[in-house]
Short mmCIF file of C-alpha atoms and ligand atoms in Angstrom, two decimals:
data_model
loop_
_atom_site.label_atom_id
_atom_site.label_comp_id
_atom_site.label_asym_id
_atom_site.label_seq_id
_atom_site.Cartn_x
_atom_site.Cartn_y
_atom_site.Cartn_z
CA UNK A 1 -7.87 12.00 -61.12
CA UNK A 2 -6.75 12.05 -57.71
CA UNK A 3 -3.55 10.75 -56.77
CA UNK A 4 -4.40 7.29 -55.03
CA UNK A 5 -1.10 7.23 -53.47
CA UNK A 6 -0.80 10.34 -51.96
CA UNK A 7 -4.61 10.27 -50.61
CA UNK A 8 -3.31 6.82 -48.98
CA UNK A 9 0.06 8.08 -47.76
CA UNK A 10 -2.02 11.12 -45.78
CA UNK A 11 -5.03 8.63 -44.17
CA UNK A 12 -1.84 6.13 -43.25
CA UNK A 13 -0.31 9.44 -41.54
CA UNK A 14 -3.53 11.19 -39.91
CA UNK A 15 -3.86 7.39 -38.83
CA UNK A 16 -0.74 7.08 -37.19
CA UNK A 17 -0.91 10.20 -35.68
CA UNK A 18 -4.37 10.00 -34.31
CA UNK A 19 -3.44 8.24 -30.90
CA UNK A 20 -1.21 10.73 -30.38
CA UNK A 21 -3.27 14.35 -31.65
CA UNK A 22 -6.38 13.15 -30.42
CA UNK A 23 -5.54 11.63 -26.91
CA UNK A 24 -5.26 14.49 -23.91
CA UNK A 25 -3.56 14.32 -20.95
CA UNK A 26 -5.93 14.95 -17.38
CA UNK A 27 -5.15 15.24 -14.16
CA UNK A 28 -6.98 14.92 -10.82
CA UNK A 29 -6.34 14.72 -7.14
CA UNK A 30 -8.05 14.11 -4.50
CA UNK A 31 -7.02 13.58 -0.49
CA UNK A 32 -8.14 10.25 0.49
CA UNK A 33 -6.86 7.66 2.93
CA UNK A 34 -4.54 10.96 4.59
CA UNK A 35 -2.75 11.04 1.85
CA UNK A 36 -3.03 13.25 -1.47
CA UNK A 37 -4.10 10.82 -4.14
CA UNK A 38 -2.99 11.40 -7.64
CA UNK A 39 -4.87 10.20 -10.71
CA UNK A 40 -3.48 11.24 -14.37
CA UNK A 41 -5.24 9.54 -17.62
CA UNK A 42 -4.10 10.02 -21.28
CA UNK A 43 -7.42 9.61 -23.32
CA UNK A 44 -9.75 11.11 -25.67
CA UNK A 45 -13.04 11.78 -24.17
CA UNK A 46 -12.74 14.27 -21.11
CA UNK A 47 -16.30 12.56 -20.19
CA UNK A 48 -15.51 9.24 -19.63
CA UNK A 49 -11.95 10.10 -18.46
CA UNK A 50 -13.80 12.20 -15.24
CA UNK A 51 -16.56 9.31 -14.45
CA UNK A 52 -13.79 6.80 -14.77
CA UNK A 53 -11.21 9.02 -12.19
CA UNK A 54 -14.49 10.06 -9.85
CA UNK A 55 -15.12 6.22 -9.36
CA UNK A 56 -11.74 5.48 -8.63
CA UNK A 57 -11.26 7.92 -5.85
CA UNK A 58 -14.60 6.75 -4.24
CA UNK A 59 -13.51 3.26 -4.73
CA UNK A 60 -10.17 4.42 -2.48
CA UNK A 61 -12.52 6.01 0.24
CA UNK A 62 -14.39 3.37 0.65
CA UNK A 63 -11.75 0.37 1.05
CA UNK A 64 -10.48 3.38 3.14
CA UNK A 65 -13.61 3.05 5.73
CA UNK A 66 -13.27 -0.75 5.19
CA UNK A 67 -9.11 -0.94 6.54
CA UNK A 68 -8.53 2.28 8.29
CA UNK A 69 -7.12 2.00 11.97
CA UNK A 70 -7.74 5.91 12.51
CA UNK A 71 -11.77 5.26 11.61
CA UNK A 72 -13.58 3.23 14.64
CA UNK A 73 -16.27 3.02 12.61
CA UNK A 74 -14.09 0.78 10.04
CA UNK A 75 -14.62 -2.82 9.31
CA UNK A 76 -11.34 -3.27 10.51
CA UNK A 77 -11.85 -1.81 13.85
CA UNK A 78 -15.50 -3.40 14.24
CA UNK A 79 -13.87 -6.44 13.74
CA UNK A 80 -11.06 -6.59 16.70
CA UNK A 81 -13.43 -4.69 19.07
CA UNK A 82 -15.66 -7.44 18.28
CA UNK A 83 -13.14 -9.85 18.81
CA UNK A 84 -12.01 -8.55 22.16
CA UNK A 85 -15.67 -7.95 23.64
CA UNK A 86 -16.54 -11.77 22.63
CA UNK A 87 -12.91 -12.81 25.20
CA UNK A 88 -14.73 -10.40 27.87
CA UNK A 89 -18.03 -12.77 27.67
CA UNK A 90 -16.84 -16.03 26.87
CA UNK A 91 -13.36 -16.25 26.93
CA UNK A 92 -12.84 -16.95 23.18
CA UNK A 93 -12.58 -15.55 20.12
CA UNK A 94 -15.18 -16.06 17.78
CA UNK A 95 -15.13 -16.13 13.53
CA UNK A 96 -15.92 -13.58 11.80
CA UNK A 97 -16.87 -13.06 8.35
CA UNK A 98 -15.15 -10.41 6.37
CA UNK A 99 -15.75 -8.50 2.97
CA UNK A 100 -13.65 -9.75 -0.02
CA UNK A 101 -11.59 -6.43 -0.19
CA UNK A 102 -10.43 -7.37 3.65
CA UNK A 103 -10.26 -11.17 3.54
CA UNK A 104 -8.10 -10.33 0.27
CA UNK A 105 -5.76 -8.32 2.45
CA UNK A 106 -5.45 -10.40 5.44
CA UNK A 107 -4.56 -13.46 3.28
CA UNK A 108 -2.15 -11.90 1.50
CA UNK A 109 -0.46 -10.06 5.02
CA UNK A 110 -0.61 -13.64 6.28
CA UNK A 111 1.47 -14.61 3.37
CA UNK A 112 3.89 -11.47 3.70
CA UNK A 113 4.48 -12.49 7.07
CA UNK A 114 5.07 -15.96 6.77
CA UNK A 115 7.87 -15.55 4.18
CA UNK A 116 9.55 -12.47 6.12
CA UNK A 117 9.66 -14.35 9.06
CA UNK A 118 7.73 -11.88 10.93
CA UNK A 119 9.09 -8.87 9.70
CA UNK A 120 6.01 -8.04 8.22
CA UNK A 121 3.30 -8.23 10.84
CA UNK A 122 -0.18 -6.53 10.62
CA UNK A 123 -0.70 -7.16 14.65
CA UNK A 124 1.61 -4.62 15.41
CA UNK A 125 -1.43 -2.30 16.12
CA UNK A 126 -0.64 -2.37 19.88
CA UNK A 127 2.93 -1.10 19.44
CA UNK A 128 2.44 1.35 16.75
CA UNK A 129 -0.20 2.80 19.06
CA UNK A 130 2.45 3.43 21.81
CA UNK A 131 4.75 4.71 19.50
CA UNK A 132 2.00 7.32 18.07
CA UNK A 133 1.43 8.51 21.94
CA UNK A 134 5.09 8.37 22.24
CA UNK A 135 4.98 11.32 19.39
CA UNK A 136 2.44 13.19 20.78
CA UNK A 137 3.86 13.40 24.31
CA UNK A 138 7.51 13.55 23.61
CA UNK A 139 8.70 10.89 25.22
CA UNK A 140 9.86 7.26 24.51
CA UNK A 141 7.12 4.41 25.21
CA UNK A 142 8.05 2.96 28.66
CA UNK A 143 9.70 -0.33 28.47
CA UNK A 144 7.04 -2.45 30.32
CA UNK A 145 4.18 -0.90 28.11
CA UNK A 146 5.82 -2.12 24.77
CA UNK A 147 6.33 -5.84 26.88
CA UNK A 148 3.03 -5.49 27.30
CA UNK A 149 2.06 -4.77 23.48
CA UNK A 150 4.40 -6.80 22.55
CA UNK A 151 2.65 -9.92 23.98
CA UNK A 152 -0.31 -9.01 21.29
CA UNK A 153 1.66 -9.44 18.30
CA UNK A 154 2.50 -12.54 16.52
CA UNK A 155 1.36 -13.78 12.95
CA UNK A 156 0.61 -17.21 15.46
CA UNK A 157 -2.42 -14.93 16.68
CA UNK A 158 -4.98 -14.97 14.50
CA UNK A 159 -6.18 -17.42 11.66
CA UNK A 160 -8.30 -17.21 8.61
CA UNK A 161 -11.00 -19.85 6.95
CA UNK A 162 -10.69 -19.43 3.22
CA UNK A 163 -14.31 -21.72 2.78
CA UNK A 164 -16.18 -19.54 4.63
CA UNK A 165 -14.41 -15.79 4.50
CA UNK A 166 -13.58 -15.64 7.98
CA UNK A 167 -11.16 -14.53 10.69
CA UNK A 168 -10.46 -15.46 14.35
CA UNK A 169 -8.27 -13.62 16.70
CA UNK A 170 -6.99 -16.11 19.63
CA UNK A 171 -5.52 -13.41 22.13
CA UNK A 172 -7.89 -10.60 23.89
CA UNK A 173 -6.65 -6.79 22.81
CA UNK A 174 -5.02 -8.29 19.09
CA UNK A 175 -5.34 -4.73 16.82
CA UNK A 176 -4.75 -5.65 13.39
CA UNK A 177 -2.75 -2.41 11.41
CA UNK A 178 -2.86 -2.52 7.59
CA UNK A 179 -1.21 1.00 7.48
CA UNK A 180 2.14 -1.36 5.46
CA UNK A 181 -0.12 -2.12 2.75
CA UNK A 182 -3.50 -0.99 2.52
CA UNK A 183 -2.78 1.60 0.59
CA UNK A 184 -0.84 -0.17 -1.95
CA UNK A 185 -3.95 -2.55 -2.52
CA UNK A 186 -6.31 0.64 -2.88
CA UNK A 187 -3.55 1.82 -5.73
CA UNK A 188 -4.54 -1.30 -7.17
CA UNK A 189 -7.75 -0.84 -7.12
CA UNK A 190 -8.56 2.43 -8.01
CA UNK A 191 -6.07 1.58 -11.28
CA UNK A 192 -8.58 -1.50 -11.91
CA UNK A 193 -11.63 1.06 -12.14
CA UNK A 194 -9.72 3.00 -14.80
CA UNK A 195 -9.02 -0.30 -16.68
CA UNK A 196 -12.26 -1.65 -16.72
CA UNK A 197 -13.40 2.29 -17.82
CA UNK A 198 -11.23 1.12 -21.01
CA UNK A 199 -8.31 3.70 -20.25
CA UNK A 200 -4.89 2.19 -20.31
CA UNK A 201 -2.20 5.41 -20.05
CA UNK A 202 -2.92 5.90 -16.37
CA UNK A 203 -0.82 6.63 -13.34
CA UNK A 204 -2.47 6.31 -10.19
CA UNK A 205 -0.26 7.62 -7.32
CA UNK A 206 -1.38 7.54 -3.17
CA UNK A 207 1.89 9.20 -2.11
CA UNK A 208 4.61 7.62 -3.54
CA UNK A 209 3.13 4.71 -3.34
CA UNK A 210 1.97 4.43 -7.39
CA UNK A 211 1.08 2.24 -10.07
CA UNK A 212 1.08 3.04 -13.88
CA UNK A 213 -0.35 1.11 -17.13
CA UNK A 214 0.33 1.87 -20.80
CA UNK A 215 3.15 4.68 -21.08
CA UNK A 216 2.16 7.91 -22.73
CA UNK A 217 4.29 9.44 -25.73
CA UNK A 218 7.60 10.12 -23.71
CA UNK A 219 6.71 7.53 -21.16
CA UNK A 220 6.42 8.08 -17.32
CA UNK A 221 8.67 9.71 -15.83
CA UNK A 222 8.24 9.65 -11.76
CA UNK A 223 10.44 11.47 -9.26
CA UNK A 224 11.69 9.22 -6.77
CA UNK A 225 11.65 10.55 -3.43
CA UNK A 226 15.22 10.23 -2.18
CA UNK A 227 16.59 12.07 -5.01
CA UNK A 228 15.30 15.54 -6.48
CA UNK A 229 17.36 15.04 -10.12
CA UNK A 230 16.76 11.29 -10.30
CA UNK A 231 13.81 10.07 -12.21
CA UNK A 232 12.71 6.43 -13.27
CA UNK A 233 10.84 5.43 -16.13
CA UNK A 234 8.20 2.70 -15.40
CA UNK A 235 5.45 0.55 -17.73
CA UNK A 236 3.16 -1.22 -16.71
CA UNK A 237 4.42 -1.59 -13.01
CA UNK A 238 4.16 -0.30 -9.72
CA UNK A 239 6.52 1.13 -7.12
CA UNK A 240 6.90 1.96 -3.56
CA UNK A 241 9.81 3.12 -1.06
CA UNK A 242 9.72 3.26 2.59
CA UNK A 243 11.63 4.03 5.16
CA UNK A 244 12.77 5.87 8.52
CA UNK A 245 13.55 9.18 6.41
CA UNK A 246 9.91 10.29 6.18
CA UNK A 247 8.41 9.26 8.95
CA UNK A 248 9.57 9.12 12.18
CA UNK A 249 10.07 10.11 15.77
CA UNK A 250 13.91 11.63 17.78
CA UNK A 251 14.35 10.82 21.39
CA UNK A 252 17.92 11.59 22.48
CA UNK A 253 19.19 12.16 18.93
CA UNK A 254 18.07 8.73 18.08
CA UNK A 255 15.50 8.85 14.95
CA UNK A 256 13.12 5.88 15.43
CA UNK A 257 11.16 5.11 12.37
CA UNK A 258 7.00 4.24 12.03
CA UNK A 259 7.85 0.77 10.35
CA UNK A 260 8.43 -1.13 13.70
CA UNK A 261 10.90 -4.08 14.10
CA UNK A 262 8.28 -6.69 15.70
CA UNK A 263 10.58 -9.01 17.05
CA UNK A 264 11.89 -5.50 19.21
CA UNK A 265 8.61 -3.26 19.23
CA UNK A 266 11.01 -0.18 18.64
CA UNK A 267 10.75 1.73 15.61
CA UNK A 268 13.56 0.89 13.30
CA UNK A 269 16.92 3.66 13.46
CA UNK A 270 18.57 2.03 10.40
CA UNK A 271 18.92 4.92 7.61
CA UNK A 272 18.13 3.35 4.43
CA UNK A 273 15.52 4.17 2.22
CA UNK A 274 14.07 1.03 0.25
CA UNK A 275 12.28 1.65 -3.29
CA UNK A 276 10.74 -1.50 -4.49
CA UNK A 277 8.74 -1.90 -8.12
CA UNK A 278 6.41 -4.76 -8.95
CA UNK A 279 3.77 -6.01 -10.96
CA UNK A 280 0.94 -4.82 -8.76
CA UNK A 281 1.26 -1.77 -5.75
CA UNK A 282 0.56 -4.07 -2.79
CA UNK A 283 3.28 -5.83 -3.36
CA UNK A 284 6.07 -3.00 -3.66
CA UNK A 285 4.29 -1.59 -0.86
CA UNK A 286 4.58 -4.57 1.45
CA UNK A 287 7.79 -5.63 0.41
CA UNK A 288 8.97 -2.00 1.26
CA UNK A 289 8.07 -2.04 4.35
CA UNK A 290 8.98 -5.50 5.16
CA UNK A 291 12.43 -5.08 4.13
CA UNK A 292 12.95 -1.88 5.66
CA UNK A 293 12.79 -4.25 8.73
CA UNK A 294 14.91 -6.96 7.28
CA UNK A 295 17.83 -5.16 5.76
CA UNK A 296 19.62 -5.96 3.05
CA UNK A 297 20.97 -8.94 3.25
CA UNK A 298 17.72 -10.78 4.92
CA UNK A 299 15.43 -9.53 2.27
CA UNK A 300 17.14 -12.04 -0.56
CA UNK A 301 14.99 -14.86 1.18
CA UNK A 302 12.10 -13.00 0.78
CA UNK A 303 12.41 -11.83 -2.42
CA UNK A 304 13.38 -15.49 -3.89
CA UNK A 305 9.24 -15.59 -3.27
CA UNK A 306 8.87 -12.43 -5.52
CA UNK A 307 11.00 -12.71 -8.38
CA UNK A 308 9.09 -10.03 -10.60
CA UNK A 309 10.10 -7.53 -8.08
CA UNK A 310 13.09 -5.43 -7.98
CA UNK A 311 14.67 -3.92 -4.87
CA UNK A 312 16.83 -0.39 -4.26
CA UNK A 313 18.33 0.08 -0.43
CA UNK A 314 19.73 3.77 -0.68
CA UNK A 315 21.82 4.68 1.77
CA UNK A 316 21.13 8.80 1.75
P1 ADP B 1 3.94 4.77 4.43
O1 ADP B 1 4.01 4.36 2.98
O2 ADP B 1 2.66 5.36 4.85
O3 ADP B 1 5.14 5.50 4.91
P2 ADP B 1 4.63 2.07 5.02
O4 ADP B 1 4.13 1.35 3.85
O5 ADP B 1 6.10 2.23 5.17
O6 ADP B 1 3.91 3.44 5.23
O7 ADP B 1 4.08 1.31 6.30
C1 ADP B 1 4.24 1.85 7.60
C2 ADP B 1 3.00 1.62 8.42
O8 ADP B 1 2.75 0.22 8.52
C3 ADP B 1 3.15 2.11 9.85
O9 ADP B 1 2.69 3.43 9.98
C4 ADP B 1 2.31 1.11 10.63
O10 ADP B 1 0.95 1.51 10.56
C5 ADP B 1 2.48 -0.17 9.86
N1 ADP B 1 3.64 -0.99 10.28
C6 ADP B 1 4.73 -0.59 11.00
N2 ADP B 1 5.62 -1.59 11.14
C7 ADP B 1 5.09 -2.66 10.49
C8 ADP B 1 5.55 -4.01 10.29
N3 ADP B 1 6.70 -4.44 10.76
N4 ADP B 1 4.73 -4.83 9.58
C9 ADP B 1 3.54 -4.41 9.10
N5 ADP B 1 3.07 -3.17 9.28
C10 ADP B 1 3.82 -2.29 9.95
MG1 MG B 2 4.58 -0.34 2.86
#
């Protein structure tokens, strides 16, 4: 007669060892949004793993041609041309009814704004504009141009209508910029396709910009960006860092960052680096950027609003 309790002692093992034997790890990237996207799922079935990661990465190019301020053909950019021709002919502004995906991200910048007291600011469109010529010619914006941009950004300048979807822009030549958070809300929901696919152990990662679900045997281990020997663990979180070290522009020695101070229109010279986690990557990606522009001290008020996230300044 077999022996009962070693036949139960091995099904209890190949049991407990099944997640772990039978589950693979995959990888897959993809350059959307300008940015190499990376997607890594631990799962069984390679099948379902490679629909799941293929719909993700569309889902990222499209909300890409919905917010992108490099595509003209963009909601985004339909919408303030739209906006501005309407001033040309009447003098106003009219509504206009946006897709979820965009009203989603225009409340929430609203709400960014309003508790960094302008720090964060999606109308700096005109002034990031001047600072991306600035680049290409090699010289610093002229004063009187960034007045002159500057008069186009305030969160007072445009309003949304939660009943019916809709936007309205109150000043002629207002250029929304999502560039501060649009991709942390496509993190989001390209991770959202692979949860609804029924994968959990997944990493989905625009750039440093990332957010990860169930943690694989070992756990994730990501490399942070400032440091090449430092690496933090995460779980079910997301994470993003910003700041003048990556991106960023020298005029007379003076390094002048893409994150823009609004209340200045000059890119920002402090040196810090700030790496933010939180529960979901639009979050840690706009609180990144807005407290790149507050500093250290000026960010506590924001973050009193955000109490599941945490917040590194690193001084390199
Ligand atoms: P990345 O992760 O690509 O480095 P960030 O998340 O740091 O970008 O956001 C920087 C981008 O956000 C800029 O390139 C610009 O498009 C936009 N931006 C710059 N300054 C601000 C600001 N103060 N508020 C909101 N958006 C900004
Ligand atoms: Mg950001």
């Amino acid at each position: 007669m077999p022996n009962v309790r070693l036949c139960f002692f091995v099904f209890f093992a190949v049991f407990l060892l099944s997640e772990s034997a039978w589950a693979k790890r995959f990888a897959f990237e993809r350059i959307e949004m300008g940015v190499l996207i990376r997607i890594i799922v631990h799962a069984e079935d390679a099948a379902t793993v490679e629909k799941a990661a293929n719909a993700a990465f569309d889902r990222i190019r499209d909300l890409n041609a919905t917010m992108s301020d490099f595509d003209d053909d963009s909601e985004l950019m339909q919408l303030c041309r739209r906006s501005s021709e309407e001033f040309e002919k009447t003098g106003t502004g009219p509504w206009m009814r946006v897709s979820d995906d965009l009203f989603s991200v225009l409340e929430s910048s609203k709400r960014f704004a309003e508790l960094s007291d302008g720090a964060f600011d999606i109308t700096v469109g005109p002034v990031v504009r001047l600072w991306r010529r600035a680049r290409r010619m090699g010289e610093p914006p002229k004063p009187e141009r960034l007045a002159q941009a500057r008069e186009l950004v305030g969160n007072d300048l445009w309003e949304l209508d939660k009943k019916t979807q809709s936007v309205r822009l109150k000043k002629k030549g207002v250029q929304f910029d999502l560039g501060a958070i649009a991709k942390g809300y496509a993190v989001d929901q390209a991770f959202e396709v692979l949860l609804v696919a029924g994968l959990e152990i997944v990493l989905v990662d625009a750039g440093g910009d990332l957010r990860v679900g169930a943690a694989p045997p070992g756990g994730w281990k990501i490399a942070v960006p400032e440091s090449q020997d430092e690496m933090i663990s995460l779980e079910n979180r997301a994470s993003a860092t910003s700041g003048a070290l990556f991106r960023f522009v020298e005029f007379d020695g003076v390094r002048y960052s893409h994150i823009i101070d609004p209340k200045t229109g000059y890119g920002l010279t402090t040196p810090f680096i700030v790496r933010v986690s939180a529960p979901t990557a639009f979050e840690a990606d706009a609180l990144a950027s807005a407290c790149s522009v507050l500093g250290p001290e000026a960010s506590r008020k924001l973050l009193k609003a955000f109490p599941n996230a945490e917040v590194r300044f690193v001084d390199p």
